[in-house]
Amino acid sequence: MIIMAGFFAFQALRYAPDTTFIAGGYSSDTAIPVLMANSDHTSLFSLYYWGQDRFGSWPFLVYQFAADAFAFHWEAIHIFLGMYLFLHLSILVFCWRRGFIPLLVLLGPLHFWPQVSNYLFDIAQPYGWQLASILLALTAAERSGRSRTAAFFFGLCSFLAIWLSPSSVLYCLGMPFLMMSERGLSSPTRWKQLGRLSLPPLLGYLFHSLLRRMVVEHNNDAYYHGYETPLKWESRWIDPAFRAVIQHLDGTTEILIWLVAGALLLLAALDILRRSLRQDGSGLLPQLSSRVLRNPASLTLLSGSILFVIALLPLNWFAANLYGARYIALPRYLMATGFLLLMHKLLLHYLPFTLRPISNFGPMRNLLSLLLTVALLIGFNVFGQMLFQKREVSDAFLFRRSVARALEEMYPGVPLLGNYWETYVYASLQRHGSLPQPGTGQYQRTPFLLPDFLQSDRILVILRGYPAALAKNESVDGGQKSEPRRIITFRSVEYQLIEFKEIHGLPVALYRKSEKPSANR
């Protein structure tokens, strides 16, 4: 299992941020984790993805701590590799007691289903970190009733997953309920046990809620803006959102998986009801439902994914972002893998009698796993170029990096002012990183950078997408061309133009702080 997991892990560079694999390419959203990891500032504002209350930033705080401790500058590839390895290690831990086939079930879609994995591997999204945390939480939950250490790790991983995205609570709370439902919930003692098992994720969600509220209040006090996402659930969004979700699914096969998964969950619910009423379990259907209920981890992935999508349908934020495919990438992956894991367990149970000894006998199972590993490794080496995503470096990324490095060489240490997209992207692609500052009226989630920015004697203004620094002049052919203003004012500080040029087609203007105070000050 370690060999196979390691083989998949070594495919990392095929999905790196500098490739064409990532949906949306290298953008300002990709740049923000890099800038956060290298930031010299830490405050309550930093606990979320630069002000967003839906994306916890604990991975970037870990990177920031390491950068401070070892004086290291992180690049996008480092952030990606950390997430990628964390995800593959969590899959290995989750499958350690389950076997070789479940390992392939989780790794296969991750590497051969690009419609989903191009979001899971994107450092601009929380999904890779979130998926890893959920899998670790479910692994710890399976032993939390017998070990205080496991209960502690269940609570810790649940909190980390919920901090990354509150939607994780659907998976973290579902596991204890389904574990206890298998044993029956017909007595007060069982309900007390369920309450004790559910306590770690409940505390994790409570801690996240308190943390989020504290950050919003801090932002209001410090920056006069809470950066709180205005989430609302309205029934009018359900129909268009449902149609969009169906369009995002991969045809009839994936739709059938969701429908069959719903039927299996209904069987499990009927078995829970039967156990609560202490009814007889004889008969084909009760036996099948009982067998389904014996797989709480798989059922957790199925039920959590369905509840995830149900909660998403009436959400205004899903509609405001044009029902983006990225929002359902995680439940699609967990639905597919949960379904395959459950089918694997059911098939093992209903195998012909002559095959059961092979699947149950340890040495024979280990030998078969070894032979299958060797066969797969040979197959991957022979057909690897066809099976795996081909590594294609993005020309757009290479161009932006060349511009970023040129800016850094010509103007080392000079802060960048301009459109948020330009400043974030070019600052994150530099070896040391110039201080990025979105201009007034721009998409601004970096107010804590203002003091350092205003202390600089010179600033470099990226003119593209930043009309506040442009002056319109009549050109010779009667058209209009844009040139930088001779004097600009930013936050009551006046700057005078000293240089204007284009670097690889990017217009930039160098300004020096004026000796004379601004009239607006």
Coordinates of C-alpha atoms in Angstrom, one line a residue:
M1 CA 0.0 0.0 0.0
I2 CA 2.8 2.4 0.8
I3 CA 4.5 1.6 -2.6
M4 CA 1.3 2.3 -4.5
A5 CA 0.4 5.4 -2.5
G6 CA 4.0 6.6 -3.1
F7 CA 3.8 6.0 -6.8
F8 CA 0.7 8.1 -7.1
A9 CA 2.2 10.8 -4.9
F10 CA 5.2 11.1 -7.2
Q11 CA 2.9 12.3 -10.0
A12 CA 2.5 15.6 -8.2
L13 CA 4.2 17.8 -10.8
R14 CA 1.5 16.9 -13.4
Y15 CA -1.0 18.9 -11.3
A16 CA 1.2 21.8 -10.1
P17 CA 0.0 25.4 -10.2
D18 CA 2.3 26.2 -13.2
T19 CA 0.4 23.7 -15.4
T20 CA -2.7 23.9 -17.6
F21 CA -4.4 21.3 -15.4
I22 CA -5.7 23.7 -12.7
A23 CA -9.2 25.1 -13.6
G24 CA -8.9 28.9 -14.0
G25 CA -5.1 28.9 -14.2
Y26 CA -2.8 30.9 -12.0
S27 CA -4.9 33.8 -10.7
S28 CA -5.1 36.2 -7.8
D29 CA -7.0 33.5 -5.9
T30 CA -4.0 31.2 -6.4
A31 CA -1.6 34.0 -5.3
I32 CA -3.4 34.8 -2.0
P33 CA -2.2 31.6 -0.2
V34 CA 1.4 32.3 -1.3
L35 CA 1.2 35.9 -0.1
M36 CA -0.3 34.7 3.2
A37 CA 2.4 32.1 3.7
N38 CA 5.1 34.7 3.3
S39 CA 3.4 37.6 5.1
D40 CA 5.2 39.3 8.0
H41 CA 1.9 40.2 9.6
T42 CA -0.3 38.0 11.8
S43 CA -3.5 39.1 13.4
L44 CA -7.1 37.8 13.8
F45 CA -7.7 38.9 10.2
S46 CA -5.1 36.3 9.1
L47 CA -7.2 33.4 10.5
Y48 CA -9.2 33.2 7.3
Y49 CA -8.3 33.5 3.6
W50 CA -7.6 37.2 3.7
G51 CA -10.9 38.2 5.2
Q52 CA -13.2 35.5 3.8
D53 CA -15.1 33.8 6.6
R54 CA -15.7 30.6 4.5
F55 CA -12.1 29.5 4.1
G56 CA -10.0 28.9 7.1
S57 CA -6.3 29.6 6.7
W58 CA -4.6 27.3 9.2
P59 CA -2.5 25.6 6.4
F60 CA -1.0 29.0 5.5
L61 CA -0.4 29.9 9.1
V62 CA 1.6 26.7 9.4
Y63 CA 3.6 27.8 6.4
Q64 CA 4.0 31.3 7.8
F65 CA 5.3 29.9 11.1
A66 CA 7.8 27.7 9.2
A67 CA 8.9 30.7 7.0
D68 CA 9.6 32.8 10.1
A69 CA 11.4 29.9 11.9
F70 CA 13.7 29.0 8.9
A71 CA 13.8 32.3 7.0
F72 CA 12.4 30.6 3.9
H73 CA 10.3 32.1 1.1
W74 CA 7.5 29.9 -0.1
E75 CA 6.4 29.7 -3.7
A76 CA 3.2 28.3 -5.1
I77 CA 4.7 24.9 -5.8
H78 CA 5.7 24.6 -2.1
I79 CA 2.1 25.3 -1.0
F80 CA 0.8 22.8 -3.5
L81 CA 3.2 20.0 -2.6
G82 CA 2.3 20.4 1.1
M83 CA -1.4 20.0 0.3
Y84 CA -0.8 17.2 -2.2
L85 CA 1.4 15.2 0.3
F86 CA -1.0 15.8 3.2
L87 CA -3.9 14.6 1.0
H88 CA -2.1 11.4 -0.1
L89 CA -0.9 10.6 3.5
S90 CA -4.5 11.0 4.8
I91 CA -5.8 8.6 2.1
L92 CA -3.1 6.1 3.1
V93 CA -4.1 6.4 6.8
F94 CA -7.8 6.1 6.0
C95 CA -7.2 3.0 3.9
W96 CA -4.6 1.4 6.2
R97 CA -7.1 -1.0 7.8
R98 CA -9.4 -1.2 4.8
G99 CA -7.0 -2.8 2.3
F100 CA -5.5 -2.3 -1.1
I101 CA -8.7 -2.0 -3.1
P102 CA -10.1 0.9 -1.1
L103 CA -6.7 2.6 -1.6
L104 CA -7.1 2.4 -5.3
V105 CA -10.8 3.5 -5.0
L106 CA -9.7 6.8 -3.4
L107 CA -6.6 7.4 -5.5
G108 CA -8.1 6.5 -8.9
P109 CA -10.7 9.3 -9.2
L110 CA -8.3 11.7 -7.7
H111 CA -5.8 11.2 -10.5
F112 CA -8.1 10.1 -13.4
W113 CA -11.1 12.3 -13.0
P114 CA -9.9 15.8 -14.0
Q115 CA -13.3 17.3 -14.0
V116 CA -13.1 17.0 -10.2
S117 CA -9.4 16.8 -9.3
N118 CA -8.6 20.1 -11.1
Y119 CA -10.5 21.8 -8.2
L120 CA -9.3 19.4 -5.5
F121 CA -5.6 20.0 -6.4
D122 CA -6.1 23.8 -6.7
I123 CA -4.5 25.7 -3.9
A124 CA -6.9 28.6 -4.6
Q125 CA -9.6 26.3 -3.1
P126 CA -9.9 24.7 0.4
Y127 CA -11.0 21.4 -1.0
G128 CA -7.7 19.5 -0.9
W129 CA -6.9 20.4 2.7
Q130 CA -10.6 19.9 3.6
L131 CA -10.7 16.4 2.1
A132 CA -7.6 15.3 3.9
S133 CA -8.9 16.6 7.2
I134 CA -12.3 14.9 6.8
L135 CA -10.6 11.5 6.0
L136 CA -8.4 11.8 9.1
A137 CA -11.4 12.8 11.2
L138 CA -13.4 9.7 10.0
T139 CA -10.4 7.5 10.7
A140 CA -10.1 8.8 14.3
A141 CA -13.9 8.6 14.8
E142 CA -13.9 4.8 14.2
R143 CA -11.7 4.4 17.3
S144 CA -12.9 7.4 19.4
G145 CA -15.3 5.2 21.4
R146 CA -12.4 3.1 22.7
S147 CA -9.5 5.6 23.0
R148 CA -9.3 9.1 24.5
T149 CA -6.4 9.8 22.1
A150 CA -8.6 8.9 19.1
A151 CA -11.4 11.1 20.5
F152 CA -9.0 14.0 20.8
F153 CA -7.7 13.5 17.2
F154 CA -11.3 13.2 16.1
G155 CA -12.1 16.6 17.6
L156 CA -8.9 18.2 16.3
C157 CA -9.3 16.9 12.7
S158 CA -13.0 17.8 12.8
F159 CA -12.2 21.4 13.9
L160 CA -9.5 21.7 11.2
A161 CA -11.9 20.5 8.6
I162 CA -14.8 22.7 9.8
W163 CA -12.4 25.7 10.1
L164 CA -11.5 25.2 6.4
S165 CA -15.2 25.0 5.5
P166 CA -18.2 24.7 7.8
S167 CA -19.7 22.2 5.3
S168 CA -17.3 19.6 6.8
V169 CA -19.7 19.3 9.8
L170 CA -22.0 17.2 7.7
Y171 CA -19.4 14.5 7.4
C172 CA -17.9 14.8 10.9
L173 CA -21.3 14.6 12.7
G174 CA -22.7 11.9 10.4
M175 CA -20.0 9.3 11.3
P176 CA -20.9 9.0 15.1
F177 CA -24.6 8.8 14.3
L178 CA -24.1 6.0 11.8
M179 CA -21.7 4.1 14.0
M180 CA -24.2 4.1 16.9
S181 CA -27.1 3.3 14.5
E182 CA -25.4 0.1 13.6
R183 CA -25.6 -1.0 17.3
G184 CA -29.1 0.3 17.7
L185 CA -30.5 3.4 19.3
S186 CA -33.3 1.8 21.3
S187 CA -32.0 2.6 24.8
P188 CA -31.1 5.8 26.7
T189 CA -27.6 4.3 27.1
R190 CA -27.1 4.3 23.4
W191 CA -28.2 7.9 23.1
K192 CA -25.7 8.9 25.8
Q193 CA -23.0 7.1 23.9
L194 CA -24.0 8.9 20.7
G195 CA -23.8 12.2 22.5
R196 CA -20.4 11.4 23.8
L197 CA -19.1 10.4 20.4
S198 CA -20.7 13.5 18.8
L199 CA -19.1 15.9 21.3
P200 CA -15.7 16.3 19.6
P201 CA -17.1 17.6 16.2
L202 CA -19.8 19.7 18.0
L203 CA -17.1 21.3 20.1
G204 CA -15.0 21.8 16.9
Y205 CA -18.0 23.6 15.2
L206 CA -18.7 25.7 18.3
F207 CA -15.0 26.8 18.5
H208 CA -15.1 27.6 14.7
S209 CA -18.3 29.7 15.2
L210 CA -16.7 31.6 18.1
L211 CA -13.5 32.1 16.1
R212 CA -15.4 33.4 13.1
R213 CA -17.5 35.8 15.1
M214 CA -14.3 37.1 16.9
V215 CA -12.6 37.7 13.5
V216 CA -15.6 39.5 12.0
E217 CA -15.8 41.8 15.1
H218 CA -12.1 42.4 14.9
N219 CA -12.4 43.4 11.2
N220 CA -15.2 45.8 12.0
D221 CA -13.2 47.5 14.7
A222 CA -9.9 47.6 12.9
Y223 CA -10.9 48.1 9.3
Y224 CA -14.6 49.3 9.5
H225 CA -15.5 46.3 7.4
G226 CA -16.5 42.8 8.7
Y227 CA -15.6 40.9 5.5
E228 CA -18.6 38.7 6.4
T229 CA -20.2 36.8 3.6
P230 CA -23.9 37.6 3.3
L231 CA -25.2 34.1 3.1
K232 CA -28.9 33.6 2.5
W233 CA -31.1 30.6 1.7
E234 CA -34.0 31.3 -0.7
S235 CA -36.3 28.8 -2.4
R236 CA -36.2 30.7 -5.7
W237 CA -32.6 29.5 -6.3
I238 CA -33.4 25.8 -5.9
D239 CA -34.7 25.1 -9.5
P240 CA -31.9 26.8 -11.4
A241 CA -29.3 25.5 -9.0
F242 CA -30.6 21.9 -9.4
R243 CA -30.4 22.2 -13.2
A244 CA -26.8 23.5 -12.9
V245 CA -25.8 20.6 -10.7
I246 CA -27.3 18.1 -13.2
Q247 CA -25.3 19.7 -16.0
H248 CA -22.1 19.5 -14.0
L249 CA -22.5 15.8 -13.4
D250 CA -20.7 13.4 -15.8
G251 CA -23.7 12.1 -17.7
T252 CA -26.0 9.2 -16.9
T253 CA -23.4 7.1 -15.0
E254 CA -22.8 9.7 -12.3
I255 CA -26.5 10.5 -12.0
L256 CA -27.2 6.8 -11.4
I257 CA -24.6 6.7 -8.7
W258 CA -26.4 9.5 -6.9
L259 CA -29.8 7.8 -7.3
V260 CA -28.5 4.4 -6.2
A261 CA -26.7 6.0 -3.2
G262 CA -30.0 7.6 -2.2
A263 CA -31.7 4.2 -2.3
L264 CA -29.0 2.6 -0.2
L265 CA -29.3 5.4 2.3
L266 CA -33.0 4.8 2.4
L267 CA -32.3 1.1 3.1
A268 CA -30.0 2.0 5.9
A269 CA -32.6 4.4 7.4
L270 CA -35.2 1.6 7.3
D271 CA -32.8 -0.7 9.1
I272 CA -32.2 2.0 11.8
L273 CA -35.9 2.3 12.3
R274 CA -36.3 -1.5 12.5
R275 CA -33.6 -1.7 15.1
S276 CA -35.2 1.1 17.1
L277 CA -38.5 -0.8 17.0
R278 CA -36.7 -4.1 17.7
Q279 CA -38.4 -5.8 14.8
D280 CA -37.3 -9.1 13.3
G281 CA -34.4 -8.8 10.8
S282 CA -35.1 -12.0 8.8
G283 CA -35.7 -11.7 5.1
L284 CA -33.6 -10.7 2.1
L285 CA -34.3 -6.9 2.3
P286 CA -33.7 -6.6 6.0
Q287 CA -30.5 -8.5 5.7
L288 CA -29.3 -6.3 2.8
S289 CA -30.2 -3.1 4.7
S290 CA -28.3 -4.5 7.8
R291 CA -25.3 -5.3 5.6
V292 CA -25.4 -1.7 4.2
L293 CA -25.6 -0.2 7.7
R294 CA -22.4 -2.0 8.7
N295 CA -20.4 0.4 6.6
P296 CA -20.7 3.7 8.5
A297 CA -17.7 5.4 6.9
S298 CA -19.1 4.8 3.3
L299 CA -22.6 5.9 4.4
T300 CA -21.1 9.0 6.0
L301 CA -19.5 10.0 2.6
L302 CA -22.8 9.3 0.8
S303 CA -25.1 11.1 3.2
G304 CA -22.8 14.0 3.8
S305 CA -22.5 14.6 0.0
I306 CA -26.3 14.5 -0.5
L307 CA -26.9 16.9 2.4
F308 CA -24.1 19.1 1.1
V309 CA -25.8 19.5 -2.3
I310 CA -29.2 20.0 -0.7
A311 CA -27.9 22.8 1.5
L312 CA -26.2 24.3 -1.6
L313 CA -29.2 24.5 -3.8
P314 CA -31.1 27.4 -2.2
L315 CA -27.9 29.3 -1.3
N316 CA -27.5 32.8 -2.7
W317 CA -23.7 32.5 -2.9
F318 CA -24.0 29.5 -5.2
A319 CA -26.2 31.5 -7.5
A320 CA -24.1 34.7 -7.2
N321 CA -21.1 32.7 -8.4
L322 CA -23.0 31.3 -11.4
Y323 CA -23.4 27.8 -9.9
G324 CA -19.7 27.2 -10.3
A325 CA -18.6 23.6 -10.8
R326 CA -16.0 24.0 -8.0
Y327 CA -18.6 24.2 -5.3
I328 CA -19.7 20.6 -5.9
A329 CA -16.3 19.1 -6.6
L330 CA -15.8 17.8 -3.1
P331 CA -19.2 16.1 -2.7
R332 CA -18.9 14.6 -6.2
Y333 CA -15.6 13.0 -5.3
L334 CA -16.8 11.8 -1.9
M335 CA -20.0 10.5 -3.4
A336 CA -18.2 8.4 -6.0
T337 CA -15.6 7.1 -3.6
G338 CA -18.1 6.4 -0.9
F339 CA -20.3 4.5 -3.3
L340 CA -17.4 2.4 -4.6
L341 CA -16.2 1.6 -1.1
L342 CA -19.7 0.4 -0.2
M343 CA -20.0 -1.7 -3.4
H344 CA -16.6 -3.2 -2.6
K345 CA -17.7 -4.3 0.9
L346 CA -21.1 -5.7 -0.4
L347 CA -19.4 -7.6 -3.2
L348 CA -16.9 -9.2 -0.8
H349 CA -19.8 -10.4 1.3
Y350 CA -21.8 -11.8 -1.6
L351 CA -18.8 -13.4 -3.4
P352 CA -19.2 -17.1 -4.3
F353 CA -18.2 -19.3 -1.3
T354 CA -15.1 -20.6 -3.0
L355 CA -13.7 -17.1 -3.3
R356 CA -14.3 -16.1 0.3
P357 CA -11.3 -17.9 1.8
I358 CA -9.1 -16.0 -0.6
S359 CA -10.5 -12.7 0.5
N360 CA -10.4 -13.6 4.2
F361 CA -7.1 -15.5 4.4
G362 CA -4.4 -13.0 5.4
P363 CA -1.3 -14.4 3.6
M364 CA -3.2 -15.1 0.4
R365 CA -4.7 -11.6 0.5
N366 CA -1.2 -10.1 1.0
L367 CA 0.2 -12.2 -1.8
L368 CA -2.6 -11.0 -4.1
S369 CA -2.1 -7.4 -3.1
L370 CA 1.6 -7.7 -3.9
L371 CA 1.0 -9.3 -7.3
L372 CA -1.6 -6.6 -8.1
T373 CA 0.8 -3.9 -7.0
V374 CA 3.5 -5.2 -9.3
A375 CA 1.1 -5.6 -12.2
L376 CA -0.3 -2.0 -11.7
L377 CA 3.2 -0.5 -11.4
I378 CA 4.2 -2.3 -14.6
G379 CA 1.0 -1.1 -16.3
F380 CA 1.5 2.4 -15.1
N381 CA 5.1 2.5 -16.4
V382 CA 4.1 1.1 -19.8
F383 CA 0.9 3.1 -20.2
G384 CA 1.6 6.0 -17.8
Q385 CA 1.5 8.7 -20.5
M386 CA -2.0 7.6 -21.5
L387 CA -3.3 7.0 -18.0
F388 CA -2.1 10.1 -16.1
Q389 CA -2.6 13.7 -16.9
K390 CA 0.2 14.9 -19.1
R391 CA 2.3 17.7 -17.6
E392 CA 1.8 20.8 -19.7
V393 CA 3.3 24.0 -18.3
S394 CA 1.1 27.0 -18.8
D395 CA 2.4 29.6 -21.3
A396 CA 0.4 32.2 -19.4
F397 CA 2.1 31.2 -16.1
L398 CA 5.6 31.4 -17.7
F399 CA 4.8 34.8 -19.1
R400 CA 3.5 36.2 -15.8
R401 CA 6.5 34.8 -13.9
S402 CA 8.9 36.4 -16.3
V403 CA 7.2 39.7 -15.9
A404 CA 7.2 39.3 -12.1
R405 CA 10.9 38.5 -12.0
A406 CA 11.7 41.4 -14.3
L407 CA 9.8 43.8 -12.0
E408 CA 11.7 42.4 -9.0
E409 CA 15.1 42.8 -10.7
M410 CA 14.4 46.4 -11.9
Y411 CA 12.7 47.6 -8.7
P412 CA 13.8 45.4 -5.8
G413 CA 11.7 45.9 -2.7
V414 CA 9.5 48.5 -4.2
P415 CA 5.8 48.0 -3.2
L416 CA 3.2 47.4 -5.9
L417 CA 0.1 49.4 -6.3
G418 CA -2.7 48.8 -8.7
N419 CA -5.5 46.4 -9.7
Y420 CA -5.7 43.6 -7.0
W421 CA -5.4 40.9 -9.7
E422 CA -2.1 42.3 -11.1
T423 CA -0.5 43.1 -7.7
Y424 CA -1.3 39.8 -6.1
V425 CA -0.2 37.7 -9.1
Y426 CA 3.1 39.4 -9.7
A427 CA 4.0 39.8 -6.1
S428 CA 3.4 36.1 -5.4
L429 CA 5.6 35.0 -8.4
Q430 CA 8.6 36.9 -7.2
R431 CA 11.5 35.3 -5.4
H432 CA 11.2 37.6 -2.4
G433 CA 7.8 39.2 -3.1
S434 CA 7.1 42.9 -3.3
L435 CA 4.4 44.2 -1.0
P436 CA 1.1 44.2 -2.9
Q437 CA -1.5 46.9 -2.3
P438 CA -4.8 47.0 -4.2
G439 CA -5.8 50.6 -4.9
T440 CA -8.8 52.4 -3.4
G441 CA -12.0 51.0 -4.8
Q442 CA -10.3 47.8 -5.8
Y443 CA -11.1 44.3 -4.4
Q444 CA -9.3 44.9 -1.2
R445 CA -8.7 42.3 1.5
T446 CA -5.2 43.4 2.6
P447 CA -5.8 46.4 4.9
F448 CA -3.1 45.3 7.3
L449 CA -0.5 46.0 4.6
L450 CA -1.2 49.7 4.5
P451 CA 1.3 50.9 7.2
D452 CA 4.2 49.2 5.6
F453 CA 3.2 50.4 2.2
L454 CA 2.9 54.1 3.3
Q455 CA 6.4 54.0 4.9
S456 CA 8.0 53.4 1.5
D457 CA 9.5 56.4 -0.4
R458 CA 8.8 54.8 -3.8
I459 CA 5.9 52.8 -5.2
L460 CA 5.5 51.0 -8.5
V461 CA 2.1 51.4 -10.0
I462 CA 0.9 48.7 -12.4
L463 CA -1.3 50.7 -14.8
R464 CA -3.3 47.9 -16.3
G465 CA -6.7 47.8 -14.8
Y466 CA -6.0 50.7 -12.5
P467 CA -7.6 53.9 -14.0
A468 CA -7.0 56.0 -10.9
A469 CA -3.3 56.5 -12.1
L470 CA -4.1 57.1 -15.8
A471 CA -4.4 60.4 -17.6
K472 CA -6.1 60.5 -21.1
N473 CA -4.2 62.3 -23.8
E474 CA -5.0 62.8 -27.5
S475 CA -2.8 60.8 -29.8
V476 CA -1.6 61.7 -33.3
D477 CA -4.1 59.4 -35.1
G478 CA -7.1 60.9 -33.3
G479 CA -7.5 58.0 -30.9
Q480 CA -7.0 57.8 -27.2
K481 CA -3.9 56.5 -25.4
S482 CA -3.3 56.2 -21.7
E483 CA -0.4 57.7 -19.9
P484 CA 0.3 57.8 -16.1
R485 CA -0.7 60.9 -14.1
R486 CA 2.3 63.1 -13.1
I487 CA 1.0 63.2 -9.6
I488 CA -1.2 60.7 -7.8
T489 CA -2.6 60.6 -4.3
F490 CA -3.1 57.4 -2.3
R491 CA -4.5 57.4 1.2
S492 CA -3.7 61.2 1.6
V493 CA -0.1 60.7 0.5
E494 CA 1.1 62.4 -2.7
Y495 CA 3.4 60.7 -5.2
Q496 CA 5.3 62.2 -8.2
L497 CA 6.1 60.3 -11.4
I498 CA 9.8 59.7 -12.0
E499 CA 9.7 56.8 -14.6
F500 CA 7.3 55.2 -17.0
K501 CA 7.9 52.1 -19.1
E502 CA 6.5 48.9 -20.4
I503 CA 7.9 45.6 -19.3
H504 CA 6.9 42.7 -21.6
G505 CA 3.9 44.8 -22.6
L506 CA 2.9 45.6 -19.0
P507 CA 2.7 49.4 -18.4
V508 CA 4.3 50.4 -15.1
A509 CA 5.1 53.8 -13.5
L510 CA 7.5 54.5 -10.7
Y511 CA 6.5 57.2 -8.3
R512 CA 8.4 58.9 -5.4
K513 CA 6.7 60.2 -2.3
S514 CA 6.3 64.0 -2.6
E515 CA 8.1 66.2 -0.1
K516 CA 5.0 68.5 0.0
P517 CA 2.1 67.1 2.0
S518 CA -1.1 66.3 0.1
A519 CA -3.8 68.9 0.2
N520 CA -6.3 66.2 1.2
R521 CA -4.3 65.3 4.3

